[in-house]
């Protein structure tokens, strides 16, 4: 619990000082042909791959299904893929409208942007609402 | 005092931190789950509801405070760089911002990952997530087209 807070603080510090945002990376590439922010996404892919592959040699217990693409888990259910596509489409649209992916909105909230605090209030209420009321409905619709 | 970091190096640092925390800090019950803007508050709320209703707590439903840690970390960073300033609320957009946050949470829980974990999962080797990246890029593209009108 405390470690998660500490890791979050480190990530938040780096996120503030680099203005890292996944949405801005793709948007700037499409709209302005700026590559700098998009390199952040390349960086997270590269860093994750290097980290996962080297540390899975040191501590293989924690990475039981590391290269998932070698296991059979791939393309399990059509409904899950549909949920992923719908969810990420919505996330993309909303992130562009509010000018920041959810991570960036947390960083903005920490640096004193009251608009993003309003956004986050809606965000957390949305999570509570989904768990309490929508989860069973969605699971019953997307159960094919 | 501190140098600003380029996004590329920040991304590499993020990836290494996520891998490190999965290897040594015990975030092992899901793949690449060291940080998730959607999943960690959801687990926190699961934990709270299971306490309030005094039902059986799952072994892995821990209160994960990383999202609040991010707010704390960026607050510290903005104080360190002496850039902390309060941006006032735009009263005309108050409800829209709130509703968009609500919708973002619902869509995020549809997909069960936040954009950051989307890319971390891809580096973890999960090819299902490619559909998520296609959807995310398409969503951004659509929103740009809609906003230009």
GROMACS .gro file of C-alpha atoms in nm:
model
  293
    1UNK     CA    1   0.000   0.000   0.000
    2UNK     CA    2   0.275   0.242   0.097
    3UNK     CA    3   0.496   0.116  -0.186
    4UNK     CA    4   0.219   0.186  -0.437
    5UNK     CA    5   0.198   0.542  -0.305
    6UNK     CA    6   0.576   0.581  -0.335
    7UNK     CA    7   0.588   0.438  -0.688
    8UNK     CA    8   0.301   0.666  -0.782
    9UNK     CA    9   0.489   0.965  -0.644
   10UNK     CA   10   0.801   0.879  -0.846
   11UNK     CA   11   0.594   0.830  -1.162
   12UNK     CA   12   0.412   1.156  -1.096
   13UNK     CA   13   0.740   1.345  -1.052
   14UNK     CA   14   0.879   1.212  -1.379
   15UNK     CA   15   0.545   1.266  -1.548
   16UNK     CA   16   0.537   1.630  -1.443
   17UNK     CA   17   0.892   1.710  -1.543
   18UNK     CA   18   0.857   1.547  -1.885
   19UNK     CA   19   0.493   1.642  -1.963
   20UNK     CA   20   0.448   1.282  -2.074
   21UNK     CA   21   0.109   1.206  -2.227
   22UNK     CA   22   0.009   0.917  -2.449
   23UNK     CA   23  -0.272   1.111  -2.616
   24UNK     CA   24  -0.056   1.415  -2.694
   25UNK     CA   25   0.205   1.190  -2.850
   26UNK     CA   26  -0.033   1.046  -3.107
   27UNK     CA   27  -0.221   1.374  -3.156
   28UNK     CA   28   0.094   1.576  -3.221
   29UNK     CA   29   0.213   1.314  -3.465
   30UNK     CA   30  -0.112   1.322  -3.661
   31UNK     CA   31  -0.179   1.694  -3.641
   32UNK     CA   32   0.156   1.872  -3.626
   33UNK     CA   33   0.409   1.601  -3.723
   34UNK     CA   34   0.591   1.661  -3.395
   35UNK     CA   35   0.779   1.351  -3.299
   36UNK     CA   36   0.912   1.448  -2.956
   37UNK     CA   37   0.611   1.344  -2.749
   38UNK     CA   38   0.555   1.035  -2.962
   39UNK     CA   39   0.908   0.926  -2.870
   40UNK     CA   40   0.775   0.894  -2.515
   41UNK     CA   41   0.548   0.612  -2.630
   42UNK     CA   42   0.838   0.448  -2.814
   43UNK     CA   43   1.037   0.492  -2.492
   44UNK     CA   44   0.774   0.323  -2.277
   45UNK     CA   45   0.763   0.031  -2.522
   46UNK     CA   46   1.142   0.004  -2.532
   47UNK     CA   47   1.190   0.047  -2.157
   48UNK     CA   48   0.915  -0.199  -2.078
   49UNK     CA   49   1.051  -0.458  -2.318
   50UNK     CA   50   1.409  -0.422  -2.193
   51UNK     CA   51   1.298  -0.426  -1.831
   52UNK     CA   52   1.063  -0.721  -1.862
   53UNK     CA   53   1.302  -0.931  -2.065
   54UNK     CA   54   1.609  -0.872  -1.846
   55UNK     CA   55   1.428  -0.899  -1.513
   56UNK     CA   56   1.244  -1.213  -1.623
   57UNK     CA   57   1.586  -1.379  -1.641
   58UNK     CA   58   1.668  -1.268  -1.285
   59UNK     CA   59   1.331  -1.336  -1.124
   60UNK     CA   60   1.129  -1.570  -1.349
   61UNK     CA   61   0.865  -1.639  -1.081
   62UNK     CA   62   0.718  -1.291  -1.115
   63UNK     CA   63   0.695  -1.318  -1.495
   64UNK     CA   64   0.519  -1.649  -1.538
   65UNK     CA   65   0.346  -1.554  -1.860
   66UNK     CA   66   0.591  -1.293  -1.985
   67UNK     CA   67   0.585  -1.331  -2.361
   68UNK     CA   68   0.209  -1.378  -2.376
   69UNK     CA   69   0.223  -1.404  -2.753
   70UNK     CA   70   0.386  -1.743  -2.716
   71UNK     CA   71   0.102  -1.875  -2.501
   72UNK     CA   72  -0.246  -1.970  -2.615
   73UNK     CA   73  -0.414  -1.673  -2.442
   74UNK     CA   74  -0.414  -1.484  -2.770
   75UNK     CA   75  -0.753  -1.393  -2.918
   76UNK     CA   76  -0.956  -1.578  -2.658
   77UNK     CA   77  -1.297  -1.420  -2.684
   78UNK     CA   78  -1.462  -1.202  -2.942
   79UNK     CA   79  -1.658  -1.013  -2.678
   80UNK     CA   80  -1.342  -0.918  -2.491
   81UNK     CA   81  -1.186  -0.780  -2.808
   82UNK     CA   82  -1.505  -0.584  -2.878
   83UNK     CA   83  -1.497  -0.439  -2.525
   84UNK     CA   84  -1.131  -0.342  -2.570
   85UNK     CA   85  -1.202  -0.167  -2.900
   86UNK     CA   86  -1.510   0.021  -2.769
   87UNK     CA   87  -1.335   0.122  -2.448
   88UNK     CA   88  -1.018   0.247  -2.608
   89UNK     CA   89  -1.212   0.431  -2.880
   90UNK     CA   90  -1.406   0.617  -2.611
   91UNK     CA   91  -1.089   0.683  -2.413
   92UNK     CA   92  -0.923   0.830  -2.722
   93UNK     CA   93  -1.211   1.063  -2.802
   94UNK     CA   94  -1.252   1.185  -2.443
   95UNK     CA   95  -0.880   1.227  -2.388
   96UNK     CA   96  -0.854   1.451  -2.692
   97UNK     CA   97  -1.152   1.660  -2.581
   98UNK     CA   98  -1.015   1.724  -2.231
   99UNK     CA   99  -0.657   1.760  -2.358
  100UNK     CA  100  -0.490   1.482  -2.165
  101UNK     CA  101  -0.502   1.111  -2.104
  102UNK     CA  102  -0.615   1.004  -1.753
  103UNK     CA  103  -0.255   0.991  -1.634
  104UNK     CA  104  -0.187   1.344  -1.756
  105UNK     CA  105  -0.504   1.466  -1.584
  106UNK     CA  106  -0.374   1.329  -1.252
  107UNK     CA  107  -0.045   1.511  -1.308
  108UNK     CA  108  -0.231   1.832  -1.397
  109UNK     CA  109  -0.445   1.800  -1.085
  110UNK     CA  110  -0.130   1.777  -0.873
  111UNK     CA  111   0.010   2.095  -1.026
  112UNK     CA  112  -0.296   2.295  -0.937
  113UNK     CA  113  -0.538   2.273  -1.229
  114UNK     CA  114  -0.886   2.285  -1.074
  115UNK     CA  115  -1.053   2.181  -1.402
  116UNK     CA  116  -0.876   1.848  -1.394
  117UNK     CA  117  -0.977   1.803  -1.030
  118UNK     CA  118  -1.338   1.833  -1.145
  119UNK     CA  119  -1.259   1.578  -1.417
  120UNK     CA  120  -1.110   1.343  -1.160
  121UNK     CA  121  -1.413   1.380  -0.933
  122UNK     CA  122  -1.625   1.263  -1.224
  123UNK     CA  123  -1.370   0.990  -1.294
  124UNK     CA  124  -1.383   0.837  -0.947
  125UNK     CA  125  -1.760   0.869  -0.922
  126UNK     CA  126  -1.774   0.697  -1.262
  127UNK     CA  127  -1.565   0.407  -1.132
  128UNK     CA  128  -1.791   0.366  -0.827
  129UNK     CA  129  -2.103   0.387  -1.045
  130UNK     CA  130  -1.970   0.131  -1.292
  131UNK     CA  131  -1.883  -0.118  -1.020
  132UNK     CA  132  -2.215  -0.077  -0.840
  133UNK     CA  133  -2.460  -0.068  -1.131
  134UNK     CA  134  -2.314  -0.117  -1.478
  135UNK     CA  135  -2.074  -0.406  -1.434
  136UNK     CA  136  -2.332  -0.684  -1.423
  137UNK     CA  137  -2.524  -0.538  -1.718
  138UNK     CA  138  -2.212  -0.511  -1.933
  139UNK     CA  139  -2.097  -0.859  -1.840
  140UNK     CA  140  -2.434  -1.006  -1.928
  141UNK     CA  141  -2.447  -0.829  -2.266
  142UNK     CA  142  -2.088  -0.912  -2.363
  143UNK     CA  143  -2.088  -1.275  -2.261
  144UNK     CA  144  -2.069  -1.434  -2.604
  145UNK     CA  145   1.802   2.254  -0.969
  146UNK     CA  146   1.650   1.952  -1.142
  147UNK     CA  147   1.668   1.913  -1.514
  148UNK     CA  148   1.359   1.864  -1.722
  149UNK     CA  149   1.340   1.517  -1.867
  150UNK     CA  150   1.266   1.445  -2.231
  151UNK     CA  151   0.957   1.232  -2.294
  152UNK     CA  152   1.164   0.955  -2.452
  153UNK     CA  153   1.378   0.907  -2.141
  154UNK     CA  154   1.070   0.943  -1.922
  155UNK     CA  155   0.909   0.659  -2.118
  156UNK     CA  156   1.215   0.439  -2.074
  157UNK     CA  157   1.218   0.518  -1.701
  158UNK     CA  158   0.848   0.432  -1.675
  159UNK     CA  159   0.902   0.097  -1.845
  160UNK     CA  160   1.196   0.012  -1.621
  161UNK     CA  161   1.005   0.117  -1.307
  162UNK     CA  162   0.706  -0.098  -1.404
  163UNK     CA  163   0.928  -0.399  -1.475
  164UNK     CA  164   1.124  -0.347  -1.153
  165UNK     CA  165   0.814  -0.319  -0.938
  166UNK     CA  166   0.666  -0.631  -1.093
  167UNK     CA  167   0.987  -0.823  -1.032
  168UNK     CA  168   1.065  -0.720  -0.677
  169UNK     CA  169   0.766  -0.547  -0.519
  170UNK     CA  170   0.508  -0.817  -0.580
  171UNK     CA  171   0.266  -0.680  -0.840
  172UNK     CA  172   0.234  -1.025  -0.987
  173UNK     CA  173  -0.135  -1.113  -0.988
  174UNK     CA  174  -0.198  -0.943  -1.323
  175UNK     CA  175   0.030  -0.883  -1.617
  176UNK     CA  176   0.207  -0.547  -1.616
  177UNK     CA  177  -0.004  -0.413  -1.332
  178UNK     CA  178   0.244  -0.185  -1.155
  179UNK     CA  179   0.051   0.125  -1.253
  180UNK     CA  180  -0.298   0.159  -1.395
  181UNK     CA  181  -0.512   0.468  -1.368
  182UNK     CA  182  -0.829   0.260  -1.404
  183UNK     CA  183  -0.743  -0.061  -1.228
  184UNK     CA  184  -0.593   0.069  -0.908
  185UNK     CA  185  -0.887   0.289  -0.802
  186UNK     CA  186  -1.118   0.002  -0.895
  187UNK     CA  187  -0.929  -0.231  -0.663
  188UNK     CA  188  -0.934   0.036  -0.394
  189UNK     CA  189  -1.312   0.063  -0.425
  190UNK     CA  190  -1.352  -0.316  -0.426
  191UNK     CA  191  -1.151  -0.321  -0.105
  192UNK     CA  192  -1.362  -0.046   0.053
  193UNK     CA  193  -1.691  -0.212  -0.041
  194UNK     CA  194  -1.575  -0.547   0.088
  195UNK     CA  195  -1.490  -0.383   0.419
  196UNK     CA  196  -1.820  -0.194   0.438
  197UNK     CA  197  -2.026  -0.501   0.360
  198UNK     CA  198  -1.786  -0.715   0.570
  199UNK     CA  199  -1.768  -0.976   0.299
  200UNK     CA  200  -1.472  -1.196   0.225
  201UNK     CA  201  -1.172  -1.004   0.096
  202UNK     CA  202  -0.989  -1.148  -0.199
  203UNK     CA  203  -0.619  -1.203  -0.148
  204UNK     CA  204  -0.527  -0.970  -0.429
  205UNK     CA  205  -0.774  -0.692  -0.369
  206UNK     CA  206  -0.535  -0.453  -0.206
  207UNK     CA  207  -0.582  -0.082  -0.155
  208UNK     CA  208  -0.352   0.059  -0.422
  209UNK     CA  209  -0.289   0.428  -0.383
  210UNK     CA  210  -0.067   0.484  -0.687
  211UNK     CA  211  -0.304   0.730  -0.855
  212UNK     CA  212  -0.302   0.948  -0.545
  213UNK     CA  213   0.074   0.903  -0.543
  214UNK     CA  214   0.087   1.051  -0.891
  215UNK     CA  215  -0.106   1.358  -0.773
  216UNK     CA  216   0.133   1.388  -0.477
  217UNK     CA  217   0.441   1.341  -0.696
  218UNK     CA  218   0.338   1.602  -0.950
  219UNK     CA  219   0.250   1.840  -0.666
  220UNK     CA  220   0.602   1.797  -0.524
  221UNK     CA  221   0.752   1.836  -0.872
  222UNK     CA  222   0.561   2.156  -0.944
  223UNK     CA  223   0.676   2.294  -0.609
  224UNK     CA  224   1.036   2.194  -0.681
  225UNK     CA  225   1.030   2.362  -1.023
  226UNK     CA  226   0.842   2.658  -0.871
  227UNK     CA  227   0.569   2.633  -1.131
  228UNK     CA  228   0.277   2.561  -0.900
  229UNK     CA  229  -0.014   2.786  -0.987
  230UNK     CA  230  -0.386   2.736  -0.954
  231UNK     CA  231  -0.581   2.732  -1.279
  232UNK     CA  232  -0.933   2.851  -1.212
  233UNK     CA  233  -1.242   2.653  -1.301
  234UNK     CA  234  -1.412   2.739  -1.627
  235UNK     CA  235  -1.768   2.765  -1.504
  236UNK     CA  236  -1.922   2.719  -1.848
  237UNK     CA  237  -1.753   2.382  -1.890
  238UNK     CA  238  -1.805   2.261  -1.535
  239UNK     CA  239  -2.064   1.994  -1.605
  240UNK     CA  240  -1.904   1.889  -1.934
  241UNK     CA  241  -1.571   1.825  -1.766
  242UNK     CA  242  -1.739   1.626  -1.493
  243UNK     CA  243  -1.940   1.421  -1.743
  244UNK     CA  244  -1.633   1.355  -1.957
  245UNK     CA  245  -1.448   1.228  -1.652
  246UNK     CA  246  -1.741   1.002  -1.572
  247UNK     CA  247  -1.750   0.870  -1.928
  248UNK     CA  248  -1.373   0.820  -1.934
  249UNK     CA  249  -1.399   0.598  -1.627
  250UNK     CA  250  -1.680   0.394  -1.781
  251UNK     CA  251  -1.495   0.346  -2.110
  252UNK     CA  252  -1.174   0.266  -1.925
  253UNK     CA  253  -1.351  -0.002  -1.725
  254UNK     CA  254  -1.497  -0.141  -2.048
  255UNK     CA  255  -1.144  -0.191  -2.173
  256UNK     CA  256  -0.997  -0.263  -1.825
  257UNK     CA  257  -0.683  -0.063  -1.888
  258UNK     CA  258  -0.572   0.296  -1.901
  259UNK     CA  259  -0.366   0.431  -2.195
  260UNK     CA  260  -0.039   0.388  -2.006
  261UNK     CA  261  -0.105   0.024  -1.929
  262UNK     CA  262  -0.211  -0.021  -2.291
  263UNK     CA  263   0.145   0.045  -2.407
  264UNK     CA  264   0.305  -0.139  -2.116
  265UNK     CA  265   0.095  -0.445  -2.199
  266UNK     CA  266   0.212  -0.427  -2.560
  267UNK     CA  267   0.573  -0.425  -2.444
  268UNK     CA  268   0.478  -0.721  -2.223
  269UNK     CA  269   0.388  -0.909  -2.539
  270UNK     CA  270   0.008  -0.903  -2.525
  271UNK     CA  271  -0.116  -0.888  -2.883
  272UNK     CA  272  -0.483  -0.850  -2.785
  273UNK     CA  273  -0.392  -0.497  -2.690
  274UNK     CA  274  -0.311  -0.412  -3.053
  275UNK     CA  275  -0.687  -0.376  -3.103
  276UNK     CA  276  -0.685  -0.129  -2.816
  277UNK     CA  277  -0.411   0.076  -2.979
  278UNK     CA  278  -0.602   0.080  -3.308
  279UNK     CA  279  -0.914   0.194  -3.124
  280UNK     CA  280  -0.727   0.459  -2.926
  281UNK     CA  281  -0.561   0.607  -3.235
  282UNK     CA  282  -0.890   0.599  -3.422
  283UNK     CA  283  -1.061   0.775  -3.131
  284UNK     CA  284  -0.802   1.053  -3.129
  285UNK     CA  285  -0.830   1.088  -3.506
  286UNK     CA  286  -1.212   1.110  -3.488
  287UNK     CA  287  -1.198   1.367  -3.209
  288UNK     CA  288  -0.955   1.584  -3.409
  289UNK     CA  289  -1.189   1.570  -3.708
  290UNK     CA  290  -1.489   1.658  -3.489
  291UNK     CA  291  -1.315   1.945  -3.313
  292UNK     CA  292  -1.198   2.102  -3.640
  293UNK     CA  293  -1.554   2.149  -3.757
   0.00000   0.00000   0.00000
